[in-house]
Amino acid sequence: MSSSEPISIRQLSASDLPLMEGLLTAFGEAFNEVDTYSSFRPSAAYLKRLLSSDYFIALAALKNGSVVGGIAAYELRKFEQERSEIYIYDLAVAAAHRREGIATALIQELKKIAVARAAYVIFVQAVVGDDPAIALYTKFGVREDVLHFDIAIAVSDEDT
């Protein structure tokens, strides 16, 4: 496929399970984490519930009907004010289709969805050293340096 082929961005719904499967495959390949995105794939029923929910947003970038990239995002409703934020959990474009404006088009489409949902901000994390992602996100927003912590949920003797 060449970069001259048109791209379309589609928000996935519960009837788009094959495209969601393609999106999972694209994420696994783009992040070099095929096992993470393929080994314990959710059931069709789970994916339908997720795609039907009002908090999950999946966008697929398509060329000739094939998924070449996408976004998985979550709407987080706030408690301190009647508003929400959109969190980009994953954004990826297949290696063969990078530098074609696909990631930018995905973010632009997500911005439209955020406006329609009355969200006040979209936020995303980037890994230190992932210069292409950092450059992309810098085009759209203000950088904040924060620390990220994964808090284990297994209870040990020390927790009691």
PDB file of N, CA and C in Angstrom, residues 57-126:
ATOM      1  N   ILE A  57     -13.723   4.316  23.889  1.00  0.00           N
ATOM      2  CA  ILE A  57     -13.710   4.835  22.521  1.00  0.00           C
ATOM      3  C   ILE A  57     -12.628   4.095  21.744  1.00  0.00           C
ATOM      4  N   ALA A  58     -13.009   3.471  20.654  1.00  0.00           N
ATOM      5  CA  ALA A  58     -12.045   2.808  19.778  1.00  0.00           C
ATOM      6  C   ALA A  58     -12.155   3.426  18.391  1.00  0.00           C
ATOM      7  N   LEU A  59     -11.028   3.908  17.889  1.00  0.00           N
ATOM      8  CA  LEU A  59     -10.962   4.448  16.533  1.00  0.00           C
ATOM      9  C   LEU A  59     -10.007   3.591  15.724  1.00  0.00           C
ATOM     10  N   ALA A  60     -10.407   3.240  14.523  1.00  0.00           N
ATOM     11  CA  ALA A  60      -9.544   2.476  13.627  1.00  0.00           C
ATOM     12  C   ALA A  60      -9.233   3.311  12.401  1.00  0.00           C
ATOM     13  N   ALA A  61      -7.975   3.326  12.020  1.00  0.00           N
ATOM     14  CA  ALA A  61      -7.542   3.956  10.774  1.00  0.00           C
ATOM     15  C   ALA A  61      -7.515   2.851   9.727  1.00  0.00           C
ATOM     16  N   LEU A  62      -8.251   3.060   8.644  1.00  0.00           N
ATOM     17  CA  LEU A  62      -8.406   2.024   7.624  1.00  0.00           C
ATOM     18  C   LEU A  62      -7.846   2.474   6.280  1.00  0.00           C
ATOM     19  N   LYS A  63      -7.168   1.549   5.620  1.00  0.00           N
ATOM     20  CA  LYS A  63      -6.764   1.714   4.224  1.00  0.00           C
ATOM     21  C   LYS A  63      -7.216   0.458   3.504  1.00  0.00           C
ATOM     22  N   ASN A  64      -8.006   0.638   2.476  1.00  0.00           N
ATOM     23  CA  ASN A  64      -8.558  -0.505   1.731  1.00  0.00           C
ATOM     24  C   ASN A  64      -9.220  -1.515   2.651  1.00  0.00           C
ATOM     25  N   GLY A  65      -9.876  -1.031   3.693  1.00  0.00           N
ATOM     26  CA  GLY A  65     -10.592  -1.902   4.616  1.00  0.00           C
ATOM     27  C   GLY A  65      -9.735  -2.571   5.670  1.00  0.00           C
ATOM     28  N   SER A  66      -8.417  -2.382   5.613  1.00  0.00           N
ATOM     29  CA  SER A  66      -7.520  -3.000   6.591  1.00  0.00           C
ATOM     30  C   SER A  66      -7.144  -1.996   7.680  1.00  0.00           C
ATOM     31  N   VAL A  67      -7.061  -2.471   8.903  1.00  0.00           N
ATOM     32  CA  VAL A  67      -6.669  -1.619  10.022  1.00  0.00           C
ATOM     33  C   VAL A  67      -5.161  -1.386   9.948  1.00  0.00           C
ATOM     34  N   VAL A  68      -4.781  -0.106   9.875  1.00  0.00           N
ATOM     35  CA  VAL A  68      -3.355   0.254   9.835  1.00  0.00           C
ATOM     36  C   VAL A  68      -2.958   1.083  11.052  1.00  0.00           C
ATOM     37  N   GLY A  69      -3.905   1.327  11.944  1.00  0.00           N
ATOM     38  CA  GLY A  69      -3.618   2.076  13.156  1.00  0.00           C
ATOM     39  C   GLY A  69      -4.887   2.305  13.936  1.00  0.00           C
ATOM     40  N   GLY A  70      -4.727   2.919  15.101  1.00  0.00           N
ATOM     41  CA  GLY A  70      -5.916   3.207  15.871  1.00  0.00           C
ATOM     42  C   GLY A  70      -5.626   3.806  17.227  1.00  0.00           C
ATOM     43  N   ILE A  71      -6.708   4.124  17.895  1.00  0.00           N
ATOM     44  CA  ILE A  71      -6.683   4.662  19.253  1.00  0.00           C
ATOM     45  C   ILE A  71      -7.657   3.855  20.094  1.00  0.00           C
ATOM     46  N   ALA A  72      -7.242   3.566  21.329  1.00  0.00           N
ATOM     47  CA  ALA A  72      -8.133   3.068  22.371  1.00  0.00           C
ATOM     48  C   ALA A  72      -8.108   4.127  23.466  1.00  0.00           C
ATOM     49  N   ALA A  73      -9.271   4.663  23.805  1.00  0.00           N
ATOM     50  CA  ALA A  73      -9.352   5.751  24.776  1.00  0.00           C
ATOM     51  C   ALA A  73     -10.517   5.521  25.728  1.00  0.00           C
ATOM     52  N   TYR A  74     -10.446   6.220  26.851  1.00  0.00           N
ATOM     53  CA  TYR A  74     -11.485   6.119  27.868  1.00  0.00           C
ATOM     54  C   TYR A  74     -11.965   7.506  28.259  1.00  0.00           C
ATOM     55  N   GLU A  75     -13.270   7.644  28.419  1.00  0.00           N
ATOM     56  CA  GLU A  75     -13.830   8.870  28.965  1.00  0.00           C
ATOM     57  C   GLU A  75     -13.900   8.706  30.476  1.00  0.00           C
ATOM     58  N   LEU A  76     -13.306   9.639  31.179  1.00  0.00           N
ATOM     59  CA  LEU A  76     -13.289   9.617  32.644  1.00  0.00           C
ATOM     60  C   LEU A  76     -14.159  10.755  33.150  1.00  0.00           C
ATOM     61  N   ARG A  77     -15.270  10.406  33.735  1.00  0.00           N
ATOM     62  CA  ARG A  77     -16.160  11.432  34.279  1.00  0.00           C
ATOM     63  C   ARG A  77     -15.602  11.912  35.608  1.00  0.00           C
ATOM     64  N   LYS A  78     -15.559  13.217  35.768  1.00  0.00           N
ATOM     65  CA  LYS A  78     -14.965  13.823  36.946  1.00  0.00           C
ATOM     66  C   LYS A  78     -15.987  13.958  38.074  1.00  0.00           C
ATOM     67  N   PHE A  79     -15.524  14.094  39.279  1.00  0.00           N
ATOM     68  CA  PHE A  79     -16.419  14.242  40.423  1.00  0.00           C
ATOM     69  C   PHE A  79     -16.472  15.671  40.932  1.00  0.00           C
ATOM     70  N   GLU A  80     -15.416  16.445  40.684  1.00  0.00           N
ATOM     71  CA  GLU A  80     -15.371  17.791  41.249  1.00  0.00           C
ATOM     72  C   GLU A  80     -16.156  18.812  40.433  1.00  0.00           C
ATOM     73  N   GLN A  81     -16.416  18.469  39.182  1.00  0.00           N
ATOM     74  CA  GLN A  81     -17.237  19.299  38.305  1.00  0.00           C
ATOM     75  C   GLN A  81     -17.949  18.379  37.327  1.00  0.00           C
ATOM     76  N   GLU A  82     -19.027  18.873  36.721  1.00  0.00           N
ATOM     77  CA  GLU A  82     -19.742  18.083  35.712  1.00  0.00           C
ATOM     78  C   GLU A  82     -19.015  18.222  34.389  1.00  0.00           C
ATOM     79  N   ARG A  83     -17.973  17.415  34.250  1.00  0.00           N
ATOM     80  CA  ARG A  83     -17.172  17.411  33.034  1.00  0.00           C
ATOM     81  C   ARG A  83     -16.417  16.086  32.973  1.00  0.00           C
ATOM     82  N   SER A  84     -15.758  15.876  31.864  1.00  0.00           N
ATOM     83  CA  SER A  84     -14.988  14.651  31.731  1.00  0.00           C
ATOM     84  C   SER A  84     -13.682  14.924  31.007  1.00  0.00           C
ATOM     85  N   GLU A  85     -12.806  13.951  31.107  1.00  0.00           N
ATOM     86  CA  GLU A  85     -11.523  13.959  30.409  1.00  0.00           C
ATOM     87  C   GLU A  85     -11.496  12.729  29.517  1.00  0.00           C
ATOM     88  N   ILE A  86     -10.733  12.801  28.458  1.00  0.00           N
ATOM     89  CA  ILE A  86     -10.522  11.632  27.600  1.00  0.00           C
ATOM     90  C   ILE A  86      -9.062  11.219  27.759  1.00  0.00           C
ATOM     91  N   TYR A  87      -8.849   9.956  28.082  1.00  0.00           N
ATOM     92  CA  TYR A  87      -7.506   9.416  28.252  1.00  0.00           C
ATOM     93  C   TYR A  87      -7.179   8.493  27.084  1.00  0.00           C
ATOM     94  N   ILE A  88      -6.138   8.817  26.333  1.00  0.00           N
ATOM     95  CA  ILE A  88      -5.669   7.935  25.263  1.00  0.00           C
ATOM     96  C   ILE A  88      -4.828   6.847  25.920  1.00  0.00           C
ATOM     97  N   TYR A  89      -5.352   5.644  25.908  1.00  0.00           N
ATOM     98  CA  TYR A  89      -4.646   4.512  26.510  1.00  0.00           C
ATOM     99  C   TYR A  89      -3.623   3.941  25.532  1.00  0.00           C
ATOM    100  N   ASP A  90      -4.028   3.759  24.293  1.00  0.00           N
ATOM    101  CA  ASP A  90      -3.129   3.265  23.245  1.00  0.00           C
ATOM    102  C   ASP A  90      -3.360   4.046  21.968  1.00  0.00           C
ATOM    103  N   LEU A  91      -2.283   4.356  21.281  1.00  0.00           N
ATOM    104  CA  LEU A  91      -2.323   4.945  19.944  1.00  0.00           C
ATOM    105  C   LEU A  91      -1.168   4.328  19.180  1.00  0.00           C
ATOM    106  N   ALA A  92      -1.455   3.744  18.042  1.00  0.00           N
ATOM    107  CA  ALA A  92      -0.398   3.120  17.249  1.00  0.00           C
ATOM    108  C   ALA A  92      -0.736   3.176  15.772  1.00  0.00           C
ATOM    109  N   VAL A  93       0.315   3.188  14.971  1.00  0.00           N
ATOM    110  CA  VAL A  93       0.207   3.112  13.510  1.00  0.00           C
ATOM    111  C   VAL A  93       1.205   2.047  13.057  1.00  0.00           C
ATOM    112  N   ALA A  94       0.778   1.194  12.149  1.00  0.00           N
ATOM    113  CA  ALA A  94       1.655   0.154  11.609  1.00  0.00           C
ATOM    114  C   ALA A  94       2.916   0.781  11.027  1.00  0.00           C
ATOM    115  N   ALA A  95       4.040   0.132  11.242  1.00  0.00           N
ATOM    116  CA  ALA A  95       5.338   0.665  10.815  1.00  0.00           C
ATOM    117  C   ALA A  95       5.340   1.076   9.347  1.00  0.00           C
ATOM    118  N   ALA A  96       4.700   0.299   8.492  1.00  0.00           N
ATOM    119  CA  ALA A  96       4.691   0.586   7.055  1.00  0.00           C
ATOM    120  C   ALA A  96       3.882   1.829   6.701  1.00  0.00           C
ATOM    121  N   HIS A  97       3.121   2.358   7.660  1.00  0.00           N
ATOM    122  CA  HIS A  97       2.234   3.495   7.371  1.00  0.00           C
ATOM    123  C   HIS A  97       2.519   4.723   8.236  1.00  0.00           C
ATOM    124  N   ARG A  98       3.654   4.707   8.891  1.00  0.00           N
ATOM    125  CA  ARG A  98       4.010   5.871   9.712  1.00  0.00           C
ATOM    126  C   ARG A  98       4.460   7.020   8.819  1.00  0.00           C
ATOM    127  N   ARG A  99       4.373   8.220   9.356  1.00  0.00           N
ATOM    128  CA  ARG A  99       4.771   9.451   8.654  1.00  0.00           C
ATOM    129  C   ARG A  99       3.813   9.779   7.510  1.00  0.00           C
ATOM    130  N   GLU A 100       2.572   9.288   7.614  1.00  0.00           N
ATOM    131  CA  GLU A 100       1.547   9.581   6.610  1.00  0.00           C
ATOM    132  C   GLU A 100       0.427  10.449   7.183  1.00  0.00           C
ATOM    133  N   GLY A 101       0.570  10.903   8.417  1.00  0.00           N
ATOM    134  CA  GLY A 101      -0.448  11.738   9.033  1.00  0.00           C
ATOM    135  C   GLY A 101      -1.574  10.961   9.690  1.00  0.00           C
ATOM    136  N   ILE A 102      -1.416   9.656   9.819  1.00  0.00           N
ATOM    137  CA  ILE A 102      -2.488   8.824  10.373  1.00  0.00           C
ATOM    138  C   ILE A 102      -2.696   9.105  11.859  1.00  0.00           C
ATOM    139  N   ALA A 103      -1.629   9.181  12.626  1.00  0.00           N
ATOM    140  CA  ALA A 103      -1.774   9.454  14.060  1.00  0.00           C
ATOM    141  C   ALA A 103      -2.420  10.818  14.281  1.00  0.00           C
ATOM    142  N   THR A 104      -2.021  11.792  13.488  1.00  0.00           N
ATOM    143  CA  THR A 104      -2.618  13.123  13.587  1.00  0.00           C
ATOM    144  C   THR A 104      -4.104  13.067  13.260  1.00  0.00           C
ATOM    145  N   ALA A 105      -4.470  12.331  12.224  1.00  0.00           N
ATOM    146  CA  ALA A 105      -5.880  12.197  11.854  1.00  0.00           C
ATOM    147  C   ALA A 105      -6.674  11.501  12.958  1.00  0.00           C
ATOM    148  N   LEU A 106      -6.083  10.513  13.596  1.00  0.00           N
ATOM    149  CA  LEU A 106      -6.753   9.827  14.700  1.00  0.00           C
ATOM    150  C   LEU A 106      -7.009  10.784  15.866  1.00  0.00           C
ATOM    151  N   ILE A 107      -6.009  11.569  16.215  1.00  0.00           N
ATOM    152  CA  ILE A 107      -6.179  12.519  17.316  1.00  0.00           C
ATOM    153  C   ILE A 107      -7.205  13.584  16.947  1.00  0.00           C
ATOM    154  N   GLN A 108      -7.198  14.036  15.707  1.00  0.00           N
ATOM    155  CA  GLN A 108      -8.184  15.044  15.284  1.00  0.00           C
ATOM    156  C   GLN A 108      -9.602  14.488  15.408  1.00  0.00           C
ATOM    157  N   GLU A 109      -9.781  13.232  15.040  1.00  0.00           N
ATOM    158  CA  GLU A 109     -11.111  12.612  15.173  1.00  0.00           C
ATOM    159  C   GLU A 109     -11.491  12.458  16.642  1.00  0.00           C
ATOM    160  N   LEU A 110     -10.539  12.090  17.475  1.00  0.00           N
ATOM    161  CA  LEU A 110     -10.819  11.967  18.901  1.00  0.00           C
ATOM    162  C   LEU A 110     -11.192  13.326  19.494  1.00  0.00           C
ATOM    163  N   LYS A 111     -10.573  14.383  19.008  1.00  0.00           N
ATOM    164  CA  LYS A 111     -10.930  15.726  19.481  1.00  0.00           C
ATOM    165  C   LYS A 111     -12.392  16.042  19.164  1.00  0.00           C
ATOM    166  N   LYS A 112     -12.885  15.636  18.002  1.00  0.00           N
ATOM    167  CA  LYS A 112     -14.295  15.852  17.649  1.00  0.00           C
ATOM    168  C   LYS A 112     -15.211  15.093  18.607  1.00  0.00           C
ATOM    169  N   ILE A 113     -14.838  13.870  18.927  1.00  0.00           N
ATOM    170  CA  ILE A 113     -15.627  13.068  19.859  1.00  0.00           C
ATOM    171  C   ILE A 113     -15.607  13.714  21.238  1.00  0.00           C
ATOM    172  N   ALA A 114     -14.453  14.200  21.649  1.00  0.00           N
ATOM    173  CA  ALA A 114     -14.333  14.857  22.953  1.00  0.00           C
ATOM    174  C   ALA A 114     -15.232  16.091  23.033  1.00  0.00           C
ATOM    175  N   VAL A 115     -15.275  16.872  21.978  1.00  0.00           N
ATOM    176  CA  VAL A 115     -16.149  18.049  21.944  1.00  0.00           C
ATOM    177  C   VAL A 115     -17.608  17.610  22.050  1.00  0.00           C
ATOM    178  N   ALA A 116     -17.984  16.577  21.306  1.00  0.00           N
ATOM    179  CA  ALA A 116     -19.365  16.101  21.334  1.00  0.00           C
ATOM    180  C   ALA A 116     -19.753  15.587  22.726  1.00  0.00           C
ATOM    181  N   ARG A 117     -18.788  15.088  23.466  1.00  0.00           N
ATOM    182  CA  ARG A 117     -19.051  14.566  24.812  1.00  0.00           C
ATOM    183  C   ARG A 117     -18.834  15.623  25.890  1.00  0.00           C
ATOM    184  N   ALA A 118     -18.535  16.837  25.489  1.00  0.00           N
ATOM    185  CA  ALA A 118     -18.287  17.951  26.413  1.00  0.00           C
ATOM    186  C   ALA A 118     -17.106  17.688  27.340  1.00  0.00           C
ATOM    187  N   ALA A 119     -16.110  16.966  26.852  1.00  0.00           N
ATOM    188  CA  ALA A 119     -14.880  16.770  27.619  1.00  0.00           C
ATOM    189  C   ALA A 119     -14.076  18.068  27.589  1.00  0.00           C
ATOM    190  N   TYR A 120     -13.306  18.291  28.616  1.00  0.00           N
ATOM    191  CA  TYR A 120     -12.537  19.528  28.645  1.00  0.00           C
ATOM    192  C   TYR A 120     -11.075  19.330  28.275  1.00  0.00           C
ATOM    193  N   VAL A 121     -10.594  18.089  28.234  1.00  0.00           N
ATOM    194  CA  VAL A 121      -9.203  17.849  27.879  1.00  0.00           C
ATOM    195  C   VAL A 121      -9.054  16.401  27.413  1.00  0.00           C
ATOM    196  N   ILE A 122      -8.050  16.178  26.580  1.00  0.00           N
ATOM    197  CA  ILE A 122      -7.588  14.839  26.224  1.00  0.00           C
ATOM    198  C   ILE A 122      -6.176  14.735  26.782  1.00  0.00           C
ATOM    199  N   PHE A 123      -5.872  13.627  27.457  1.00  0.00           N
ATOM    200  CA  PHE A 123      -4.503  13.470  27.929  1.00  0.00           C
ATOM    201  C   PHE A 123      -3.966  12.094  27.572  1.00  0.00           C
ATOM    202  N   VAL A 124      -2.626  12.004  27.559  1.00  0.00           N
ATOM    203  CA  VAL A 124      -1.942  10.791  27.132  1.00  0.00           C
ATOM    204  C   VAL A 124      -0.591  10.730  27.830  1.00  0.00           C
ATOM    205  N   GLN A 125      -0.092   9.549  28.035  1.00  0.00           N
ATOM    206  CA  GLN A 125       1.243   9.349  28.578  1.00  0.00           C
ATOM    207  C   GLN A 125       2.163   8.925  27.446  1.00  0.00           C
ATOM    208  N   ALA A 126       3.433   9.282  27.563  1.00  0.00           N
ATOM    209  CA  ALA A 126       4.447   8.820  26.616  1.00  0.00           C
ATOM    210  C   ALA A 126       5.644   8.326  27.415  1.00  0.00           C
TER     211      ALA A 126
END
